[in-house]
Each structure stands twice: as C-alpha cells, then as structure tokens.
mmCIF file with all atom_site columns, C-alpha atoms in Angstrom:
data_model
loop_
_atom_site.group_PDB
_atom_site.id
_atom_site.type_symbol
_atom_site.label_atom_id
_atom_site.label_alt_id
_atom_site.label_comp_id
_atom_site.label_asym_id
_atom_site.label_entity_id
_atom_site.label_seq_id
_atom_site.pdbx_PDB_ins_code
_atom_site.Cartn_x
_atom_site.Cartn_y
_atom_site.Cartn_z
_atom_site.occupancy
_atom_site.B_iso_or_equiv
_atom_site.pdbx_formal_charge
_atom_site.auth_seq_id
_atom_site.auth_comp_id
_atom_site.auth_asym_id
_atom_site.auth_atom_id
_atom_site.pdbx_PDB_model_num
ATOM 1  C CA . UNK A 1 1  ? -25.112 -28.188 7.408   1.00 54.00 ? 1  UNK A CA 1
ATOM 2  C CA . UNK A 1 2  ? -21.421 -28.522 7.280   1.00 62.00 ? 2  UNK A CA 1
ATOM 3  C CA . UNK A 1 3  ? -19.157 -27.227 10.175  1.00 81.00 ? 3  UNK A CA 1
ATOM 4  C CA . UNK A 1 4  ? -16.202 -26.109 9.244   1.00 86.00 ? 4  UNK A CA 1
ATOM 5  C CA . UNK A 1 5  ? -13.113 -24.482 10.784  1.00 93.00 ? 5  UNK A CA 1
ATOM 6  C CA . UNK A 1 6  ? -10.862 -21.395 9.378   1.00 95.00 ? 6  UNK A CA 1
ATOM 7  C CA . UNK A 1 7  ? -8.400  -20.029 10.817  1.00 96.00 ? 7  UNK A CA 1
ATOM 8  C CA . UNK A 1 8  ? -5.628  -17.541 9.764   1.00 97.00 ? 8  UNK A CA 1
ATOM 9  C CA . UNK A 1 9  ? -2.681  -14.326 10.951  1.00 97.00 ? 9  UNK A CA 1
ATOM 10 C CA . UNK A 1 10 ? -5.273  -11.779 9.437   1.00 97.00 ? 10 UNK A CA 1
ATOM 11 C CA . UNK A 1 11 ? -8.950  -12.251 9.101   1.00 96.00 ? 11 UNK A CA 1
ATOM 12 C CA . UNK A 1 12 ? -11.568 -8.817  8.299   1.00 97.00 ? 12 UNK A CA 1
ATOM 13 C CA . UNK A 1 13 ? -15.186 -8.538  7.934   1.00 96.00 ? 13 UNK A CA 1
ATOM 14 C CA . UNK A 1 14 ? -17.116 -6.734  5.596   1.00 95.00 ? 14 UNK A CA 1
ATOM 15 C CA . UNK A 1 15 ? -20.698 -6.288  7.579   1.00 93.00 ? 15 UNK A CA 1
ATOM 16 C CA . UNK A 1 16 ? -22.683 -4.893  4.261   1.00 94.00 ? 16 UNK A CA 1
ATOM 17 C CA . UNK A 1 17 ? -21.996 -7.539  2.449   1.00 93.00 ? 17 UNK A CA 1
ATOM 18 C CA . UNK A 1 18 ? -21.647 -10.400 5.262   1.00 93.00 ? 18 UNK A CA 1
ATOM 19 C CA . UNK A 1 19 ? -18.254 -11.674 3.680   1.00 96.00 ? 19 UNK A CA 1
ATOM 20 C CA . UNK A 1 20 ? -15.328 -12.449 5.833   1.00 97.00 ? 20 UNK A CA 1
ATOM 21 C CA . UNK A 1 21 ? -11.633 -12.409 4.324   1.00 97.00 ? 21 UNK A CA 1
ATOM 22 C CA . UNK A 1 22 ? -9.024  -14.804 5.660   1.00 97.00 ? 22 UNK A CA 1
ATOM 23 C CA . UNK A 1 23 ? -5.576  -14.376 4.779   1.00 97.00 ? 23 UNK A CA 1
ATOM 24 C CA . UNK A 1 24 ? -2.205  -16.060 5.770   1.00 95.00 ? 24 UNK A CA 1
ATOM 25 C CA . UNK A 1 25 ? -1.520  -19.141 6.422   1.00 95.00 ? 25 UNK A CA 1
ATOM 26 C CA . UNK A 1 26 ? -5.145  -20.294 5.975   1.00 97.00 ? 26 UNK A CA 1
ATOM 27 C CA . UNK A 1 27 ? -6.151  -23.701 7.903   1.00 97.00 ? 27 UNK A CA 1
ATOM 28 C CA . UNK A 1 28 ? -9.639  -24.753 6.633   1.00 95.00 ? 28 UNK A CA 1
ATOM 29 C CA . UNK A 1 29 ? -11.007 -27.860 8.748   1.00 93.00 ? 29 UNK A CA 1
ATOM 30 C CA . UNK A 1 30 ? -14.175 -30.005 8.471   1.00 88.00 ? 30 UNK A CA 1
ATOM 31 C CA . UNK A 1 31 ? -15.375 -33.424 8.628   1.00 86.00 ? 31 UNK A CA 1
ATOM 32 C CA . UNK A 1 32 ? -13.931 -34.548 5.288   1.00 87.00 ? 32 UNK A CA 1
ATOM 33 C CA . UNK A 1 33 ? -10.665 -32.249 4.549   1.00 91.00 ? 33 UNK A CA 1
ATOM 34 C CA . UNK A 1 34 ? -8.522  -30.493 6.188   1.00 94.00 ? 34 UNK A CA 1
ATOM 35 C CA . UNK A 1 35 ? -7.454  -27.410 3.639   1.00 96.00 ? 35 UNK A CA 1
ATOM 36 C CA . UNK A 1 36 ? -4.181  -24.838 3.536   1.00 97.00 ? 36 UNK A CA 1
ATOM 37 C CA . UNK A 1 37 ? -3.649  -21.916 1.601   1.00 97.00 ? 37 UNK A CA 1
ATOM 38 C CA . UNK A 1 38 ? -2.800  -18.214 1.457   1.00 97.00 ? 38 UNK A CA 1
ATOM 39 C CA . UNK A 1 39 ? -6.384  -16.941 1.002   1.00 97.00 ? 39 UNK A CA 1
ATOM 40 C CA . UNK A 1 40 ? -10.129 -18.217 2.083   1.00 97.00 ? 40 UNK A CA 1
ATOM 41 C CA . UNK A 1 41 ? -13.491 -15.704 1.750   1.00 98.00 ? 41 UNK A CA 1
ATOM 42 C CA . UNK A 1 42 ? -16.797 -16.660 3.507   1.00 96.00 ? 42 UNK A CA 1
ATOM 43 C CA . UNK A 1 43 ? -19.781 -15.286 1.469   1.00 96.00 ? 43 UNK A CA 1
ATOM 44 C CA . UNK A 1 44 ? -22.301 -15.969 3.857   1.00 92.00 ? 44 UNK A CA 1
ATOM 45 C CA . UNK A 1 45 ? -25.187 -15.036 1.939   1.00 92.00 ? 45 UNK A CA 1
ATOM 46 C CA . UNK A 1 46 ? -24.389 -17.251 -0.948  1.00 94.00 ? 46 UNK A CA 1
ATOM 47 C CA . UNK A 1 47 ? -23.364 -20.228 1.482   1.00 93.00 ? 47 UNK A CA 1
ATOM 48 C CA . UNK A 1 48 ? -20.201 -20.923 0.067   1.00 95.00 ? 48 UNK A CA 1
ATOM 49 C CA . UNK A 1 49 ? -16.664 -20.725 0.616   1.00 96.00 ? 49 UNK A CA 1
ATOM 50 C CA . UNK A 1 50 ? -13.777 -19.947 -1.601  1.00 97.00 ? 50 UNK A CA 1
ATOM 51 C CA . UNK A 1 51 ? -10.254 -21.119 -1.039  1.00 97.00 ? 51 UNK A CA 1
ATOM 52 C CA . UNK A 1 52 ? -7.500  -19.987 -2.907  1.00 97.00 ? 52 UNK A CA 1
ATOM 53 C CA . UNK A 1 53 ? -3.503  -19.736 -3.262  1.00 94.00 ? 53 UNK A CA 1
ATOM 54 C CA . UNK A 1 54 ? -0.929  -22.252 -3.080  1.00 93.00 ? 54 UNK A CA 1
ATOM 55 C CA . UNK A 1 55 ? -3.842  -24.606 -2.193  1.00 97.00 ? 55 UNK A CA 1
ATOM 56 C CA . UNK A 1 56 ? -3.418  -27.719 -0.354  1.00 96.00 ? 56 UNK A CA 1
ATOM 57 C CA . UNK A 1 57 ? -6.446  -30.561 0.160   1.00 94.00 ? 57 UNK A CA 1
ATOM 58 C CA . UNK A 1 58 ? -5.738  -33.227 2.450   1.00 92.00 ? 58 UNK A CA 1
ATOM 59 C CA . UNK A 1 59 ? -9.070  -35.924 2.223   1.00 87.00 ? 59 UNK A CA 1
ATOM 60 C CA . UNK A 1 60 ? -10.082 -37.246 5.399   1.00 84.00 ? 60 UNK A CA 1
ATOM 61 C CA . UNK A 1 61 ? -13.096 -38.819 4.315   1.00 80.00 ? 61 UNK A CA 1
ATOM 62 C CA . UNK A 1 62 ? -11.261 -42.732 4.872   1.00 74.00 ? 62 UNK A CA 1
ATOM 63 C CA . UNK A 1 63 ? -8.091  -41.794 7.131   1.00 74.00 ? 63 UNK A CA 1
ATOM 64 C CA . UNK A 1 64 ? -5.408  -39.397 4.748   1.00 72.00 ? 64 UNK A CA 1
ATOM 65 C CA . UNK A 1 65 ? -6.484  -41.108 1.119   1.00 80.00 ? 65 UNK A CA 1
ATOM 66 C CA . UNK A 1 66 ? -5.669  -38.098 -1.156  1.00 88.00 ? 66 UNK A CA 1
ATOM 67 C CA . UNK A 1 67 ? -4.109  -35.185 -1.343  1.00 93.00 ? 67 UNK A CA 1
ATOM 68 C CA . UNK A 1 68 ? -4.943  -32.644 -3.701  1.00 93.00 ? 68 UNK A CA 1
ATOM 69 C CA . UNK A 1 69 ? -2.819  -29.904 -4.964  1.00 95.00 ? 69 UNK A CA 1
ATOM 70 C CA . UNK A 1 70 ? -4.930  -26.690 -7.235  1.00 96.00 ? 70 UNK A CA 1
ATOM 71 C CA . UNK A 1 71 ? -5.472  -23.114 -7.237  1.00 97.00 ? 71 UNK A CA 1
ATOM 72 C CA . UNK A 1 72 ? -8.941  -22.832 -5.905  1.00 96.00 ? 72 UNK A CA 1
ATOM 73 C CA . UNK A 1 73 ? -11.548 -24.934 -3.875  1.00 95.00 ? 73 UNK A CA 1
ATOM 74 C CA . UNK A 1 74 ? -15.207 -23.953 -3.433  1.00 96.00 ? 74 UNK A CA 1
ATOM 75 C CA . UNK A 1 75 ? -17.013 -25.327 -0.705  1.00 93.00 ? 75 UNK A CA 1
ATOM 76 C CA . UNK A 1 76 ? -20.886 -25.071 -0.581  1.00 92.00 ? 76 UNK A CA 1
ATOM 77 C CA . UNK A 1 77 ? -21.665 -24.419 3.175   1.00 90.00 ? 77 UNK A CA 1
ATOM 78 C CA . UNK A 1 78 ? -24.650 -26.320 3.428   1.00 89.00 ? 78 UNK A CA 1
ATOM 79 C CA . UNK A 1 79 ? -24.192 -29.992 1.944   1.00 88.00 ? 79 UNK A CA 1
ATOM 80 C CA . UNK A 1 80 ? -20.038 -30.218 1.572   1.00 86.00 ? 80 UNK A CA 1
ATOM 81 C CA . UNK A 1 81 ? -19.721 -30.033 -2.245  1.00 89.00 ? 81 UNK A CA 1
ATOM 82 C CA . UNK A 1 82 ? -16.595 -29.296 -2.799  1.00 91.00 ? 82 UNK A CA 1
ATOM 83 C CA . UNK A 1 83 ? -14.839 -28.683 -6.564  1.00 93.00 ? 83 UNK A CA 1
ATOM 84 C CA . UNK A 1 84 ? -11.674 -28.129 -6.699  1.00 93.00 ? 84 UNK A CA 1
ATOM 85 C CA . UNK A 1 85 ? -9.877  -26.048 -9.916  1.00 95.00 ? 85 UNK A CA 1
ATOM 86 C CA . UNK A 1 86 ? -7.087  -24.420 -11.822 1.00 95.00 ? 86 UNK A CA 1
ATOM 87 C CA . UNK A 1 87 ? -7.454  -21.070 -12.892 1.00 93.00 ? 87 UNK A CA 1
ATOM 88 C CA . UNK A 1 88 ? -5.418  -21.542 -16.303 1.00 93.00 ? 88 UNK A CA 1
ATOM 89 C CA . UNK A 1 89 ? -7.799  -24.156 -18.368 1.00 89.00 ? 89 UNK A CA 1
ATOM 90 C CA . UNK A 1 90 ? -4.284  -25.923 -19.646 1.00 93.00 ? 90 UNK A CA 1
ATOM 91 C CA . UNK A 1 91 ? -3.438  -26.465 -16.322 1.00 93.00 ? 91 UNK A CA 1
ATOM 92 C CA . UNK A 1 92 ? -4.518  -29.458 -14.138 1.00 93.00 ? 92 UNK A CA 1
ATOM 93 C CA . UNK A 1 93 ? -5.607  -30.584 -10.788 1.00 92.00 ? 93 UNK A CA 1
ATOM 94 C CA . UNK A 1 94 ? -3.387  -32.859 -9.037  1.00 91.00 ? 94 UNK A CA 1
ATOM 95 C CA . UNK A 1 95 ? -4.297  -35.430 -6.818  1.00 89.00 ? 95 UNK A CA 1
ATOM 96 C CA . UNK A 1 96 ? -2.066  -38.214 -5.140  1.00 90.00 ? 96 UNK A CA 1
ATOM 97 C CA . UNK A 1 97 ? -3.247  -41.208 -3.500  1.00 86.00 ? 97 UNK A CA 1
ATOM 98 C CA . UNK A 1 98 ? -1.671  -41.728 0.042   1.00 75.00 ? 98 UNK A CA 1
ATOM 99 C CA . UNK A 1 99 ? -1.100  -45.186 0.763   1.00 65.00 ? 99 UNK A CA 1
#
C-alpha cells in the first residue's frame, strides 16, 4: 500500500460516493514523486487517484531524475502504478531528464 500525501487551498468530500476533490494548488507526495497541479480526486472505492491540470511530475525514485510535464496522472493506491497522459491523442507527454 502506497502512502501518499495531498494537499491543497480547497479540498470537499462527497461521503456517498467516498470521493474527495482537491483543488488549487495541488501538492501530491509519495515515495517516488512528488506531483503539482490544479486538480487531484481520491476515489477511494476504486483505489486510485486522478491528477489533473497544468500537471507537473517530479521522479524521486533515484534523487530528481525526471520531470514530467502532461495533462493527467493516475495513480493506483495500492501498488504505485502510475500512467501518466494527454488528453488530445496528437499531443504528447513530456519528460526531461535532470542531470
């Protein structure tokens, strides 16, 4: 199980469906990235989180090695998968390797 950190200005919970909405200036921390963007939403049931706007990805997994820039980032709750995506299909993903 993966621990990881959100924080934000605004945050809301919906209790009947167990989803929690973070909005601005989204910080989303765990043992392998450390995430910014405008919007992050916890579905708890599904074990999964989905990060979105102006997204930022910073890998930690060997110091600061890459730094990914995209539109959305999924993380599965439970073993760290993480995909990270564009929502136009003609757009791409860009990462940069930190030296």
């Amino acid at each position: 199980n993966s621990l990881n950190k959100i924080k934000s200005k605004i945050g809301t919970f919906n209790k009947k469906k167990n989803i929690v909405t973070y909005k601005k200036n989204v910080t989303t921390k765990n043992k392998n990235y450390f995430i910014t963007s405008n919007e992050a939403v916890h579905f708890s049931s599904k074990n999964i989180i989905i990060i979105s706007g102006a997204v930022v990805m910073k890998d930690l997994t060997m110091g600061l090695s890459h730094v990914v820039y995209c539109d959305r980032v999924e993380i599965n709750t439970i073993n760290n998968n993480t995909v990270a995506s564009m929502n136009s299909s003609k757009d791409r993903v860009i990462a940069k390797k930190m030296k």
